[in-house]
Short mmCIF file of C-alpha atoms in Angstrom, two decimals:
data_model
loop_
_atom_site.label_atom_id
_atom_site.label_comp_id
_atom_site.label_asym_id
_atom_site.label_seq_id
_atom_site.Cartn_x
_atom_site.Cartn_y
_atom_site.Cartn_z
CA ALA A 1 -0.19 -0.15 0.04
CA GLN A 2 1.51 3.66 -0.81
CA LYS A 3 1.38 6.49 1.95
CA ILE A 4 1.98 10.08 0.92
CA THR A 5 3.05 12.20 4.03
CA GLN A 6 2.80 15.96 4.80
CA THR A 7 4.08 16.78 7.69
CA GLN A 8 3.37 20.57 7.79
CA PRO A 9 -0.37 21.27 8.43
CA GLY A 10 0.34 24.97 8.05
CA MET A 11 2.70 27.53 6.58
CA PHE A 12 3.44 31.21 6.42
CA VAL A 13 5.35 32.88 4.29
CA GLN A 14 5.89 36.83 3.42
CA GLU A 15 5.12 37.64 -0.58
CA LYS A 16 7.91 37.87 -2.78
CA GLU A 17 9.73 34.86 -0.76
CA ALA A 18 10.37 31.35 -1.27
CA VAL A 19 8.58 28.38 0.47
CA THR A 20 9.10 24.90 0.84
CA LEU A 21 6.12 22.30 1.41
CA ASP A 22 7.10 18.77 2.47
CA CYS A 23 6.00 15.23 0.96
CA THR A 24 7.44 12.41 1.50
CA TYR A 25 5.69 8.92 0.08
CA ASP A 26 6.16 5.18 0.66
CA THR A 27 5.90 2.64 -2.08
CA SER A 28 7.34 -0.37 -3.35
CA ASP A 29 6.33 -0.14 -6.80
CA PRO A 30 9.18 1.38 -9.01
CA SER A 31 6.88 3.06 -11.56
CA TYR A 32 4.79 5.90 -10.04
CA GLY A 33 4.33 9.35 -10.57
CA LEU A 34 4.17 11.88 -7.99
CA PHE A 35 1.97 15.19 -8.44
CA TRP A 36 1.02 18.64 -6.40
CA TYR A 37 -2.25 20.10 -6.43
CA LYS A 38 -3.34 23.49 -5.06
CA GLN A 39 -6.97 24.23 -4.02
CA PRO A 40 -7.68 27.44 -3.05
CA SER A 41 -11.19 27.81 -0.82
CA SER A 42 -13.27 27.80 -4.20
CA GLY A 43 -12.67 23.88 -3.83
CA GLU A 44 -11.40 23.58 -7.65
CA MET A 45 -8.37 21.09 -7.48
CA ILE A 46 -5.76 22.77 -9.61
CA PHE A 47 -2.92 20.94 -11.05
CA LEU A 48 0.60 22.34 -10.57
CA ILE A 49 3.09 19.79 -11.57
CA TYR A 50 4.26 16.20 -12.41
CA GLN A 51 7.40 14.21 -11.48
CA GLY A 52 7.64 10.58 -12.60
CA SER A 53 9.95 8.21 -10.97
CA TYR A 54 11.95 7.43 -13.44
CA ASP A 55 12.84 11.68 -14.72
CA GLN A 56 16.52 12.52 -14.14
CA GLN A 57 15.50 16.01 -13.67
CA ASN A 58 13.79 17.99 -11.11
CA ALA A 59 10.38 18.76 -12.58
CA THR A 60 10.03 22.85 -12.99
CA GLU A 61 6.66 24.79 -14.22
CA GLY A 62 6.88 28.66 -14.02
CA ARG A 63 7.68 29.47 -9.99
CA TYR A 64 6.71 25.95 -9.09
CA SER A 65 9.73 23.35 -8.90
CA LEU A 66 9.89 20.10 -7.32
CA ASN A 67 12.57 18.91 -5.42
CA PHE A 68 12.57 14.85 -5.58
CA GLN A 69 15.07 12.95 -3.91
CA LYS A 70 14.22 9.49 -4.53
CA ALA A 71 16.45 7.69 -2.30
CA ARG A 72 14.81 9.73 0.72
CA LYS A 73 11.67 9.33 -1.01
CA SER A 74 10.46 12.92 -0.75
CA ALA A 75 9.18 15.25 -3.09
CA ASN A 76 9.18 19.08 -1.97
CA LEU A 77 7.41 21.60 -3.32
CA VAL A 78 9.08 25.03 -3.86
CA ILE A 79 7.03 28.02 -5.03
CA SER A 80 9.53 31.05 -5.44
CA ALA A 81 8.16 34.15 -5.41
CA SER A 82 5.24 34.00 -3.41
CA GLN A 83 2.28 36.09 -4.03
CA LEU A 84 -1.05 36.45 -2.40
CA GLY A 85 -2.72 34.26 -4.72
CA ASP A 86 -0.63 31.55 -3.44
CA SER A 87 -2.55 31.41 -0.59
CA ALA A 88 -4.37 27.73 -0.66
CA MET A 89 -4.16 24.17 0.42
CA TYR A 90 -1.62 22.46 -1.12
CA PHE A 91 -1.99 18.39 -2.07
CA CYS A 92 1.18 15.98 -2.56
CA ALA A 93 -0.37 12.98 -4.27
CA MET A 94 0.95 9.63 -5.82
CA ARG A 95 -0.38 7.35 -8.60
CA GLU A 96 0.50 3.78 -8.60
CA VAL A 97 -0.68 1.16 -11.22
CA TYR A 98 -3.80 -0.44 -9.33
CA THR A 99 -4.85 -2.91 -12.45
CA GLY A 100 -3.79 -3.28 -16.21
CA THR A 101 -6.14 -0.56 -16.97
CA ALA A 102 -6.31 1.91 -14.22
CA SER A 103 -4.07 3.51 -11.41
CA LYS A 104 -5.50 5.22 -7.95
CA LEU A 105 -4.08 8.83 -7.29
CA THR A 106 -3.30 8.66 -3.48
CA PHE A 107 -3.36 12.85 -1.75
CA GLY A 108 -1.53 13.26 1.45
CA THR A 109 -3.37 15.37 4.13
CA GLY A 110 -2.25 18.86 2.80
CA THR A 111 -0.70 21.84 3.88
CA ARG A 112 -2.45 25.14 4.21
CA LEU A 113 -0.12 28.08 2.86
CA GLN A 114 -0.80 31.65 4.17
CA VAL A 115 0.81 34.15 2.15
CA THR A 116 1.19 37.36 3.74
CA LEU A 117 2.27 41.16 2.98
CA ASP B 1 -8.19 23.89 -22.57
CA THR B 2 -7.99 21.97 -19.69
CA GLU B 3 -11.43 22.61 -18.60
CA VAL B 4 -13.66 20.19 -16.75
CA THR B 5 -17.41 21.33 -15.75
CA GLN B 6 -19.56 20.02 -13.11
CA THR B 7 -23.56 20.76 -12.55
CA PRO B 8 -24.70 21.66 -10.06
CA LYS B 9 -22.63 23.79 -8.15
CA HIS B 10 -24.38 23.21 -5.15
CA LEU B 11 -27.23 20.23 -3.95
CA VAL B 12 -29.51 20.18 -1.14
CA MET B 13 -31.38 16.78 -1.07
CA GLY B 14 -33.53 14.74 1.21
CA MET B 15 -33.01 11.51 2.09
CA THR B 16 -35.59 10.04 0.36
CA ASN B 17 -34.54 11.81 -2.77
CA LYS B 18 -33.15 10.83 -6.25
CA LYS B 19 -30.57 13.48 -8.00
CA SER B 20 -27.60 13.08 -9.97
CA LEU B 21 -24.28 15.22 -10.71
CA LYS B 22 -22.98 15.55 -14.04
CA CYS B 23 -19.42 16.29 -15.28
CA GLU B 24 -18.24 17.01 -18.74
CA GLN B 25 -14.86 17.33 -20.38
CA HIS B 26 -13.94 17.93 -23.91
CA MET B 27 -10.49 17.41 -23.63
CA GLY B 28 -10.19 14.12 -25.19
CA HIS B 29 -9.53 12.37 -22.23
CA ARG B 30 -10.04 8.72 -21.64
CA ALA B 31 -10.09 8.39 -17.85
CA MET B 32 -12.89 9.93 -15.95
CA TYR B 33 -13.12 9.82 -11.99
CA TRP B 34 -15.02 10.41 -8.84
CA TYR B 35 -13.78 11.78 -5.59
CA LYS B 36 -15.68 12.82 -1.97
CA GLN B 37 -14.01 15.50 -0.12
CA LYS B 38 -15.16 15.86 3.90
CA ALA B 39 -14.21 19.47 5.06
CA LYS B 40 -10.43 19.66 5.63
CA LYS B 41 -9.48 16.33 4.40
CA PRO B 42 -8.21 15.20 1.09
CA PRO B 43 -10.22 13.70 -1.88
CA GLU B 44 -11.08 9.90 -1.58
CA LEU B 45 -11.22 7.97 -4.75
CA MET B 46 -14.80 6.50 -5.35
CA PHE B 47 -14.61 5.37 -9.10
CA VAL B 48 -12.63 5.12 -11.95
CA TYR B 49 -13.78 4.66 -15.48
CA SER B 50 -11.32 3.86 -18.61
CA TYR B 51 -12.56 3.85 -21.99
CA GLU B 52 -16.10 4.05 -20.83
CA LYS B 53 -15.63 1.13 -18.40
CA LEU B 54 -15.69 1.01 -14.87
CA SER B 55 -12.18 0.28 -13.88
CA ILE B 56 -11.89 0.82 -9.96
CA ASN B 57 -15.05 0.95 -7.23
CA GLU B 58 -13.63 1.81 -4.04
CA SER B 59 -16.29 -0.11 -2.38
CA VAL B 60 -18.49 2.60 -2.51
CA PRO B 61 -21.81 2.14 -1.03
CA SER B 62 -24.34 1.19 -3.38
CA ARG B 63 -26.84 4.37 -3.24
CA PHE B 64 -23.75 6.02 -5.46
CA SER B 65 -24.29 4.64 -8.80
CA PRO B 66 -21.94 6.16 -11.57
CA GLU B 67 -22.55 5.77 -14.94
CA CYS B 68 -20.17 6.67 -18.29
CA PRO B 69 -22.82 7.57 -21.05
CA ASN B 70 -19.77 8.62 -23.22
CA SER B 71 -16.28 9.22 -23.40
CA SER B 72 -16.81 13.05 -22.39
CA LEU B 73 -19.53 12.49 -20.02
CA LEU B 74 -19.78 11.00 -16.57
CA ASN B 75 -22.75 11.09 -14.18
CA LEU B 76 -23.26 10.15 -10.16
CA HIS B 77 -26.48 9.22 -9.53
CA LEU B 78 -27.55 9.53 -5.95
CA HIS B 79 -30.55 7.80 -4.13
CA ALA B 80 -31.40 7.40 -0.24
CA LEU B 81 -27.94 8.91 0.71
CA GLN B 82 -27.19 9.90 4.34
CA PRO B 83 -26.64 12.98 6.21
CA GLU B 84 -22.73 11.68 6.34
CA ASP B 85 -22.61 11.80 2.55
CA SER B 86 -22.76 15.24 2.64
CA ALA B 87 -19.24 16.42 1.22
CA LEU B 88 -17.51 17.86 -1.73
CA TYR B 89 -17.79 15.69 -5.08
CA LEU B 90 -15.16 15.92 -7.71
CA CYS B 91 -15.01 15.05 -11.15
CA ALA B 92 -11.55 14.75 -12.35
CA SER B 93 -10.49 13.00 -16.35
CA SER B 94 -6.83 12.45 -17.36
CA LEU B 95 -5.60 11.28 -20.84
CA GLY B 96 -5.46 7.88 -19.90
CA ALA B 97 -5.74 5.68 -16.77
CA GLY B 98 -2.22 5.56 -16.53
CA VAL B 99 0.66 7.94 -14.93
CA TYR B 100 -0.84 10.84 -15.94
CA GLU B 101 -2.13 14.22 -14.35
CA GLN B 102 -5.49 14.53 -13.65
CA TYR B 103 -7.26 17.48 -13.84
CA PHE B 104 -10.30 18.52 -11.76
CA GLY B 105 -13.73 20.25 -11.99
CA PRO B 106 -14.52 22.91 -9.56
CA GLY B 107 -17.05 20.24 -7.87
CA THR B 108 -20.07 19.70 -6.40
CA ARG B 109 -21.16 20.99 -2.91
CA LEU B 110 -23.66 18.55 -1.62
CA THR B 111 -25.73 18.97 1.48
CA VAL B 112 -28.06 15.83 2.78
CA THR B 113 -30.50 16.84 5.03
#
């Protein structure tokens, strides 16, 4: 069984500063994918960034980067130059192959990020 | 366009009612998902459809009945729900059911009275 752990229930960051949200995972499957999603108070889950287990380089998407350390089983999200609109809940998630035709996405408990002036 | 739409946005229903939630995507995705999210908790997978066939049912009670009439549309039929079923119901889609990113709709906030 796979497991995702986010140990920071809440984080504060000042506007324009960088922040790192932690995520560790546990799986015995060699093929998996790691995702970060943002959920504002409106409820919609917004896809931010993806890292595949075989990817050699850390994923980046604009102000988001993923610090992937496979041996430590960690996939931390780094947000650079924080903006007020970044205030939201952030979920780390992992997909493993579930059957031959489907896979399952499991989420961590989330980190609530508050960006302050 | 990475849009998944869901209707209605809000739904209040009694325990004896029958209602349906609707989800639609026009991105050519072949996998669609229903998740349930309680307040301050992560989403929990309910069902996965791959190529219009039910691939995963996470032991969801039969009062929730999914349906995938075509590759763009996903419904969740609700009948005889309990107050504890009140939650945000999220629909998602992905290119395939493999390790692809999922795109979520805005959700339907369901209250069972």
